[in-house]
Amino acid sequence: MTTLNETEGEILTFWTQQDRMHGHQPLGQWLFGEIERHGIEGATLSGGLIGRGHDGMTHAMTLMDVAGQPLQITVIASTEKIDRLLTELSGQNLALFYSRTPARFATL
């Protein structure tokens, strides 16, 4: 019988667009750097073809323009690390939508 050393934590997902900026840097790249700075190892930045925002607007990447491309940044970490990240981000005036889902994770 194999014993799995699973960790309990959360999946944190942010949604934004390619053309959103934070200062002089694209928001998705800036956020990915903040995740790394907080010592969170598990994160992925993905680009979508089309998405509908929480405002009901459709955002899409086209052949001529990637500015409206939907982006998703997914993080998996302990609840404590996610709480620390969100606390720091809350002071940045980002207007950034996110969701949190409980998770158990391990490496096989």
PDB file of C-alpha atoms in Angstrom:
ATOM      1  CA  MET A   1       0.000   0.000   0.000  1.00  0.00           C
ATOM      2  CA  THR A   2       1.378   3.414  -0.994  1.00  0.00           C
ATOM      3  CA  THR A   3       1.021   6.340   1.386  1.00  0.00           C
ATOM      4  CA  LEU A   4       0.349   9.628  -0.365  1.00  0.00           C
ATOM      5  CA  ASN A   5       1.842  12.667   1.322  1.00  0.00           C
ATOM      6  CA  GLU A   6      -0.877  15.035   0.237  1.00  0.00           C
ATOM      7  CA  THR A   7      -0.956  18.646   1.326  1.00  0.00           C
ATOM      8  CA  GLU A   8      -4.181  20.511   1.886  1.00  0.00           C
ATOM      9  CA  GLY A   9      -4.469  23.973   0.443  1.00  0.00           C
ATOM     10  CA  GLU A  10      -6.276  25.832  -2.304  1.00  0.00           C
ATOM     11  CA  ILE A  11      -6.395  26.525  -6.005  1.00  0.00           C
ATOM     12  CA  LEU A  12      -6.454  30.273  -6.536  1.00  0.00           C
ATOM     13  CA  THR A  13      -7.397  31.500  -9.996  1.00  0.00           C
ATOM     14  CA  PHE A  14      -7.179  35.076 -11.295  1.00  0.00           C
ATOM     15  CA  TRP A  15      -8.785  36.270 -14.539  1.00  0.00           C
ATOM     16  CA  THR A  16      -7.672  39.319 -16.488  1.00  0.00           C
ATOM     17  CA  GLN A  17      -6.852  40.457 -20.049  1.00  0.00           C
ATOM     18  CA  GLN A  18      -3.628  40.839 -21.996  1.00  0.00           C
ATOM     19  CA  ASP A  19      -4.014  44.618 -22.284  1.00  0.00           C
ATOM     20  CA  ARG A  20      -4.442  45.305 -18.536  1.00  0.00           C
ATOM     21  CA  MET A  21      -1.434  47.018 -17.007  1.00  0.00           C
ATOM     22  CA  HIS A  22      -0.047  47.528 -13.518  1.00  0.00           C
ATOM     23  CA  GLY A  23       2.251  50.518 -13.731  1.00  0.00           C
ATOM     24  CA  HIS A  24       4.381  49.961 -16.839  1.00  0.00           C
ATOM     25  CA  GLN A  25       4.086  46.158 -16.846  1.00  0.00           C
ATOM     26  CA  PRO A  26       1.348  43.847 -18.157  1.00  0.00           C
ATOM     27  CA  LEU A  27      -0.810  42.851 -15.170  1.00  0.00           C
ATOM     28  CA  GLY A  28      -0.536  39.106 -15.846  1.00  0.00           C
ATOM     29  CA  GLN A  29       3.270  39.208 -15.891  1.00  0.00           C
ATOM     30  CA  TRP A  30       3.412  41.469 -12.836  1.00  0.00           C
ATOM     31  CA  LEU A  31       1.070  39.154 -10.921  1.00  0.00           C
ATOM     32  CA  PHE A  32       3.117  36.098 -11.921  1.00  0.00           C
ATOM     33  CA  GLY A  33       6.207  37.834 -10.519  1.00  0.00           C
ATOM     34  CA  GLU A  34       4.396  38.637  -7.253  1.00  0.00           C
ATOM     35  CA  ILE A  35       3.402  34.977  -6.917  1.00  0.00           C
ATOM     36  CA  GLU A  36       7.046  33.963  -7.348  1.00  0.00           C
ATOM     37  CA  ARG A  37       8.192  36.648  -4.898  1.00  0.00           C
ATOM     38  CA  HIS A  38       5.883  35.136  -2.276  1.00  0.00           C
ATOM     39  CA  GLY A  39       7.619  31.770  -2.625  1.00  0.00           C
ATOM     40  CA  ILE A  40       4.685  30.023  -4.274  1.00  0.00           C
ATOM     41  CA  GLU A  41       6.086  27.353  -6.582  1.00  0.00           C
ATOM     42  CA  GLY A  42       2.905  26.146  -8.312  1.00  0.00           C
ATOM     43  CA  ALA A  43       1.569  28.719 -10.778  1.00  0.00           C
ATOM     44  CA  THR A  44       0.606  28.831 -14.452  1.00  0.00           C
ATOM     45  CA  LEU A  45      -0.277  31.797 -16.679  1.00  0.00           C
ATOM     46  CA  SER A  46      -2.499  30.721 -19.602  1.00  0.00           C
ATOM     47  CA  GLY A  47      -3.946  32.654 -22.517  1.00  0.00           C
ATOM     48  CA  GLY A  48      -7.439  31.952 -23.806  1.00  0.00           C
ATOM     49  CA  LEU A  49      -9.073  32.485 -27.167  1.00  0.00           C
ATOM     50  CA  ILE A  50     -12.345  33.932 -25.896  1.00  0.00           C
ATOM     51  CA  GLY A  51     -13.924  34.649 -22.534  1.00  0.00           C
ATOM     52  CA  ARG A  52     -16.835  36.415 -20.931  1.00  0.00           C
ATOM     53  CA  GLY A  53     -15.904  38.711 -18.078  1.00  0.00           C
ATOM     54  CA  HIS A  54     -17.793  39.214 -14.821  1.00  0.00           C
ATOM     55  CA  ASP A  55     -19.132  42.396 -16.438  1.00  0.00           C
ATOM     56  CA  GLY A  56     -20.878  40.302 -19.141  1.00  0.00           C
ATOM     57  CA  MET A  57     -18.552  41.574 -21.883  1.00  0.00           C
ATOM     58  CA  THR A  58     -16.966  39.128 -24.319  1.00  0.00           C
ATOM     59  CA  HIS A  59     -13.183  39.425 -24.655  1.00  0.00           C
ATOM     60  CA  ALA A  60     -11.279  37.679 -27.420  1.00  0.00           C
ATOM     61  CA  MET A  61      -7.940  37.420 -29.151  1.00  0.00           C
ATOM     62  CA  THR A  62      -8.106  38.098 -32.897  1.00  0.00           C
ATOM     63  CA  LEU A  63      -5.622  37.576 -35.687  1.00  0.00           C
ATOM     64  CA  MET A  64      -4.935  41.303 -35.794  1.00  0.00           C
ATOM     65  CA  ASP A  65      -5.015  42.117 -32.076  1.00  0.00           C
ATOM     66  CA  VAL A  66      -4.086  40.181 -28.936  1.00  0.00           C
ATOM     67  CA  ALA A  67      -4.943  43.055 -26.554  1.00  0.00           C
ATOM     68  CA  GLY A  68      -8.318  41.567 -25.613  1.00  0.00           C
ATOM     69  CA  GLN A  69      -6.935  38.074 -25.000  1.00  0.00           C
ATOM     70  CA  PRO A  70      -8.298  36.600 -21.770  1.00  0.00           C
ATOM     71  CA  LEU A  71      -5.611  35.510 -19.298  1.00  0.00           C
ATOM     72  CA  GLN A  72      -5.910  33.064 -16.417  1.00  0.00           C
ATOM     73  CA  ILE A  73      -3.320  32.741 -13.662  1.00  0.00           C
ATOM     74  CA  THR A  74      -3.757  29.574 -11.597  1.00  0.00           C
ATOM     75  CA  VAL A  75      -1.946  29.045  -8.311  1.00  0.00           C
ATOM     76  CA  ILE A  76      -1.884  26.012  -6.038  1.00  0.00           C
ATOM     77  CA  ALA A  77      -0.485  26.483  -2.535  1.00  0.00           C
ATOM     78  CA  SER A  78      -1.238  26.297   1.158  1.00  0.00           C
ATOM     79  CA  THR A  79      -4.094  28.429   2.416  1.00  0.00           C
ATOM     80  CA  GLU A  80      -1.605  30.416   4.492  1.00  0.00           C
ATOM     81  CA  LYS A  81       0.500  31.372   1.451  1.00  0.00           C
ATOM     82  CA  ILE A  82      -2.593  32.306  -0.531  1.00  0.00           C
ATOM     83  CA  ASP A  83      -3.910  34.414   2.363  1.00  0.00           C
ATOM     84  CA  ARG A  84      -0.581  36.302   2.546  1.00  0.00           C
ATOM     85  CA  LEU A  85      -0.558  36.883  -1.219  1.00  0.00           C
ATOM     86  CA  LEU A  86      -4.144  38.153  -1.291  1.00  0.00           C
ATOM     87  CA  THR A  87      -3.563  40.413   1.708  1.00  0.00           C
ATOM     88  CA  GLU A  88      -0.655  42.106  -0.030  1.00  0.00           C
ATOM     89  CA  LEU A  89      -2.475  42.336  -3.371  1.00  0.00           C
ATOM     90  CA  SER A  90      -5.537  43.902  -1.712  1.00  0.00           C
ATOM     91  CA  GLY A  91      -3.582  47.131  -1.185  1.00  0.00           C
ATOM     92  CA  GLN A  92      -2.664  47.452  -4.878  1.00  0.00           C
ATOM     93  CA  ASN A  93      -6.012  48.747  -6.271  1.00  0.00           C
ATOM     94  CA  LEU A  94      -6.067  46.051  -8.982  1.00  0.00           C
ATOM     95  CA  ALA A  95      -9.805  45.442  -9.574  1.00  0.00           C
ATOM     96  CA  LEU A  96      -8.775  41.828 -10.243  1.00  0.00           C
ATOM     97  CA  PHE A  97     -11.365  39.006 -10.148  1.00  0.00           C
ATOM     98  CA  TYR A  98     -10.355  35.730  -8.474  1.00  0.00           C
ATOM     99  CA  SER A  99     -11.762  32.491  -7.062  1.00  0.00           C
ATOM    100  CA  ARG A 100     -10.539  30.068  -4.377  1.00  0.00           C
ATOM    101  CA  THR A 101     -11.221  26.318  -4.316  1.00  0.00           C
ATOM    102  CA  PRO A 102     -10.134  23.852  -1.613  1.00  0.00           C
ATOM    103  CA  ALA A 103      -7.605  21.284  -2.892  1.00  0.00           C
ATOM    104  CA  ARG A 104      -5.418  18.376  -1.849  1.00  0.00           C
ATOM    105  CA  PHE A 105      -2.195  18.017  -3.790  1.00  0.00           C
ATOM    106  CA  ALA A 106       0.963  15.935  -3.942  1.00  0.00           C
ATOM    107  CA  THR A 107       3.684  14.799  -6.335  1.00  0.00           C
ATOM    108  CA  LEU A 108       3.748  11.194  -7.523  1.00  0.00           C
TER     109      LEU A 108
END
